[in-house]
Short mmCIF file of C-alpha atoms and ligand atoms in Angstrom, two decimals:
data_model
loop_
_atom_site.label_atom_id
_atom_site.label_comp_id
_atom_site.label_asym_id
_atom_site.label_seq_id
_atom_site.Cartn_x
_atom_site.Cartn_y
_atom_site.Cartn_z
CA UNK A 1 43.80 113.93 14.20
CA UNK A 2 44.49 112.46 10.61
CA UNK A 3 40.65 113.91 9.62
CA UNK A 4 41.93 117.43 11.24
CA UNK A 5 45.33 117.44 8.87
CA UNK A 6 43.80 116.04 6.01
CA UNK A 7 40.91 118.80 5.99
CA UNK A 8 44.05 121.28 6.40
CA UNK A 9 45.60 120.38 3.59
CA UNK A 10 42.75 119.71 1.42
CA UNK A 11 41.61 123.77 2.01
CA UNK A 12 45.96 124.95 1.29
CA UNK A 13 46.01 127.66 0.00
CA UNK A 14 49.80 128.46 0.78
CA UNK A 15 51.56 128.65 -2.44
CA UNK A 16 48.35 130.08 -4.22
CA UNK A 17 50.04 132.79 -5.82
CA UNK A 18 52.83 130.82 -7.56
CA UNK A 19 50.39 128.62 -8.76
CA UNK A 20 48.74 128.77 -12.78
CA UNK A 21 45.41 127.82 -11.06
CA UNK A 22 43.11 127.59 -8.30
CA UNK A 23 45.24 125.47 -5.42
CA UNK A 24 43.76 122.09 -5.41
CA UNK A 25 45.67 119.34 -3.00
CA UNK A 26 45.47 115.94 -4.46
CA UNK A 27 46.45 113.60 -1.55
CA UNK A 28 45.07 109.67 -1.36
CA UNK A 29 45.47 109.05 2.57
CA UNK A 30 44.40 107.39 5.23
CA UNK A 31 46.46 106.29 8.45
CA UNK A 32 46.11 101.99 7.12
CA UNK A 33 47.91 102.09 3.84
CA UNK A 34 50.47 99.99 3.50
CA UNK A 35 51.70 100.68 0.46
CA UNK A 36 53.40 104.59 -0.41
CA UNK A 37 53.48 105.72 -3.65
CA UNK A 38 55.64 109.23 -3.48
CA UNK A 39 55.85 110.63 -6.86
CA UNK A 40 56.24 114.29 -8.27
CA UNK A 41 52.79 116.43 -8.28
CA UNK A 42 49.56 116.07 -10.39
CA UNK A 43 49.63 116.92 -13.89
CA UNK A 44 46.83 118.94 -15.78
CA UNK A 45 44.33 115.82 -15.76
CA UNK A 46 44.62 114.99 -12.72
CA UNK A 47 43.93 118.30 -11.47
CA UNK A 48 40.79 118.76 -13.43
CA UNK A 49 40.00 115.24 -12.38
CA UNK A 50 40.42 115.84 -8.41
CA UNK A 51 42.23 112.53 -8.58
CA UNK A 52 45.53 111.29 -9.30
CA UNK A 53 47.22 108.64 -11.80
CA UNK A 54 44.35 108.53 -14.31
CA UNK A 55 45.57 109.04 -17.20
CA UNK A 56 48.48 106.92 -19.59
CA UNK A 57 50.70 107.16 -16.65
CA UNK A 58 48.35 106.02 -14.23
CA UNK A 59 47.93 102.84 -16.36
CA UNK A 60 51.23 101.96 -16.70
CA UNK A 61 52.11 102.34 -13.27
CA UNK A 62 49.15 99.86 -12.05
CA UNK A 63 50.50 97.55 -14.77
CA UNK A 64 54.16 97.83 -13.19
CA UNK A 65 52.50 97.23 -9.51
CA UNK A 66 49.95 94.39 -10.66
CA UNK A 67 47.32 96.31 -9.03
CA UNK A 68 43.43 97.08 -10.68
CA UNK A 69 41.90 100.84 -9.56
CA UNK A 70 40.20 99.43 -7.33
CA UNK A 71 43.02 98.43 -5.01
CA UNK A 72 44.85 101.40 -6.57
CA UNK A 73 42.26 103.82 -5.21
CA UNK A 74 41.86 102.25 -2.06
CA UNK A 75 43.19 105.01 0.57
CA UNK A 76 43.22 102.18 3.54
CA UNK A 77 45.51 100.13 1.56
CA UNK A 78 47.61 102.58 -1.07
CA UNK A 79 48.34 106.55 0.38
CA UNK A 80 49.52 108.49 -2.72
CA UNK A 81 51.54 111.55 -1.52
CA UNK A 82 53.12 113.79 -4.08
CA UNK A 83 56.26 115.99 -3.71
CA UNK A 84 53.81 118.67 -4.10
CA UNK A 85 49.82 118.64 -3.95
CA UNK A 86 48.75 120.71 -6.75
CA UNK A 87 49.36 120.98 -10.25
CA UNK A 88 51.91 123.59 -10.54
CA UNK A 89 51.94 124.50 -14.22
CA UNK A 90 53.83 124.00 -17.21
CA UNK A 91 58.12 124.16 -17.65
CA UNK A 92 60.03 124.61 -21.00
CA UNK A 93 59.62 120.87 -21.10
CA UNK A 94 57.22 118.83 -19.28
CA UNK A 95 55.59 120.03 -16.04
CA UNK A 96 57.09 122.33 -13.73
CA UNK A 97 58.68 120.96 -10.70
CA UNK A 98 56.72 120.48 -7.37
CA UNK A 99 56.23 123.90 -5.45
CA UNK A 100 58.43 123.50 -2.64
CA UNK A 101 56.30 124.51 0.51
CA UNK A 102 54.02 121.83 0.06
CA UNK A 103 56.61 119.43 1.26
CA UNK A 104 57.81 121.53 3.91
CA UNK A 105 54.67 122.22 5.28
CA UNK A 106 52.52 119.00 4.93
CA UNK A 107 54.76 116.31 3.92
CA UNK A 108 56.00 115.29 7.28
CA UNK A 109 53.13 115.30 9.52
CA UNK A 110 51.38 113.23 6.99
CA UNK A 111 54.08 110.77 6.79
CA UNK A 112 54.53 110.54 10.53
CA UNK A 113 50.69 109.09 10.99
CA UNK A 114 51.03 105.88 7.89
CA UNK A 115 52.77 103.84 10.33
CA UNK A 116 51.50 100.83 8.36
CA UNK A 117 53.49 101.21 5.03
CA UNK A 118 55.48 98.31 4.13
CA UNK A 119 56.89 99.58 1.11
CA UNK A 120 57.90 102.86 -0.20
CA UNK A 121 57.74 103.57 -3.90
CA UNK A 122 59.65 106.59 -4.91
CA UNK A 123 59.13 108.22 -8.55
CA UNK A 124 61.71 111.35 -9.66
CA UNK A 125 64.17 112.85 -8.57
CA UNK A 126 62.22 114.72 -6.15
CA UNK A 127 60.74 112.40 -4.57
CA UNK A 128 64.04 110.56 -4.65
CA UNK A 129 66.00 113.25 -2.67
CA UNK A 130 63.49 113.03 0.00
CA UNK A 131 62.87 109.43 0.51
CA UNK A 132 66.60 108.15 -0.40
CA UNK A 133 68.73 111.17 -0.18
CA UNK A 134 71.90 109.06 -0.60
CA UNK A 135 71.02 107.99 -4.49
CA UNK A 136 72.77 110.22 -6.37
CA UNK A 137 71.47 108.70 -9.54
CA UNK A 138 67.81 107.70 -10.87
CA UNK A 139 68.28 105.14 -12.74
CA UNK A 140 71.29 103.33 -10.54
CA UNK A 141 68.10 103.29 -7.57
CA UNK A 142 66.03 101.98 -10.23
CA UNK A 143 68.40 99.15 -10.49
CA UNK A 144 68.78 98.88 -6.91
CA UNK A 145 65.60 96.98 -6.89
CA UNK A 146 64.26 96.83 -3.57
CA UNK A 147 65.85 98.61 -0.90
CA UNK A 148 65.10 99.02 2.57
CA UNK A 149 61.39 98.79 1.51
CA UNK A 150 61.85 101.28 -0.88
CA UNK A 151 61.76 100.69 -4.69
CA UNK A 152 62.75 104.08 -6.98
CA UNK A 153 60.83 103.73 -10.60
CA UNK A 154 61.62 105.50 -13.45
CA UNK A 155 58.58 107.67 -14.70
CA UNK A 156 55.50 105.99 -16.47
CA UNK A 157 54.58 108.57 -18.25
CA UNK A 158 54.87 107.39 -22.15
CA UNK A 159 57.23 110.51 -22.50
CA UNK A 160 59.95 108.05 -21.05
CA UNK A 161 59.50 105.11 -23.22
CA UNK A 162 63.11 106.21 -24.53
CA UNK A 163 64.50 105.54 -20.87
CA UNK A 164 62.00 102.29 -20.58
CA UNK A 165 63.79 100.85 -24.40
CA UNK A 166 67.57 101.78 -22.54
CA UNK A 167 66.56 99.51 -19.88
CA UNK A 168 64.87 96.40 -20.71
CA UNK A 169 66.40 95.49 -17.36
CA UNK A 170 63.65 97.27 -15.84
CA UNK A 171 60.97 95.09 -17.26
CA UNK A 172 63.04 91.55 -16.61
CA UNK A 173 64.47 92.21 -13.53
CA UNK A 174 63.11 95.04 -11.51
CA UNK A 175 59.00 93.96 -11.69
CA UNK A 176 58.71 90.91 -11.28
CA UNK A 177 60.19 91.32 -7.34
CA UNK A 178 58.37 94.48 -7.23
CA UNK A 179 54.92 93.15 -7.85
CA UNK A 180 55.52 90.45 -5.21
CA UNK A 181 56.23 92.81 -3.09
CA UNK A 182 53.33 95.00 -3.78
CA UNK A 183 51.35 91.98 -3.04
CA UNK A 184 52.75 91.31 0.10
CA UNK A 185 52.39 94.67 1.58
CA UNK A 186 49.08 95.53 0.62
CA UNK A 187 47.84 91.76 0.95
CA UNK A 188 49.05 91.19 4.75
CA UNK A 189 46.84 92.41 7.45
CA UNK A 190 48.63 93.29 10.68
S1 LIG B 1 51.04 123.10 -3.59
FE1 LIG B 1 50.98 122.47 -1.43
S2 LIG B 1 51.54 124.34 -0.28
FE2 LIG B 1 50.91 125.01 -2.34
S3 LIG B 1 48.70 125.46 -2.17
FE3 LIG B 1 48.89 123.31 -2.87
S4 LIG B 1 48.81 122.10 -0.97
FE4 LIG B 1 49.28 124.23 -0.36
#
């Protein structure tokens, strides 16, 4: 079932026409993972990489999580599953946003088979209004901390060091738990 979906979505071609180039779905999956990264949609590198997280951004985020690629780019242990799959171009600043029939069409059934994730992590506002619809605020999730298994982050990207040097609170009291708890989701077996 989960090879049947993933093959679906892998060959999308939905949105094709709104999109600057050739649809290419860039999903990490696989029914184990424990831990759920939900962030925005691949950028330009990761696109022409087939894979996400590997550029500035990608560092920084493993550095926030205490996790190496290897465990990053494990799909039995860490599903990645974007707001939208494919890299859908450039906006008067930054990226444009996620196309929105990705997660209408593909978002749910995927989510309904990881019935092993332990802890959510939500990056964006997009991802936000999906996976904690109540936040009306970024950064007040962010500080939040942990939250009913779900932990919002600010964006790695270094185009938000400005919101990282606002925060320091972020760095003091926000990782610390959060790497725990990335430990502790990917690291027990049930
Ligand atoms: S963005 Fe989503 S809906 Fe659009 S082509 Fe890619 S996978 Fe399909």
């Amino acid at each position: 079932m989960s090879d049947d979906l993933i093959a679906r979505v892998r060959a999308c071609q939905l949105c094709q026409a709104a999109l600057p180039r050739e649809p290419r779905p860039i999903v990490q999956f696989h029914p184990t993972a424990r831990l759920l990264i939900a962030g925005q949609a691949p950028g330009l590198r990761a696109h022409e990489a087939g894979q996400p997280f590997l550029d500035a951004s990608g560092e920084r985020l493993r550095t926030w999580l205490g996790l190496d690629k290897t465990q990053f780019y494990d799909p039995s242990q860490v599903a990645i599953i974007p707001m939208g799959f494919c890299y859908p171009g450039r906006a008067a600043s930054g990226d444009a946003p996620p196309r929105p029939e990705c997660a209408s069409t593909w978002r749910v059934p995927l989510l309904e088979q990881l019935t092993s994730v332990q802890l959510t992590l939500i990056i964006g506002r997009h991802a936000l209004n999906w996976h904690w619809p109540e936040a009306t605020d970024l950064t007040h999730a962010v500080r939040a901390g942990l939250n009913n298994n779900r932990q919002a982050l600010p964006h790695p990207s270094p185009r938000n060091n400005v919101w990282l040097k606002r925060h320091p609170w972020f760095e003091t009291d926000i990782l610390p738990p959060l790497q725990q708890a990335v430990s502790k989701a990917i690291g027990e077996q049930s």
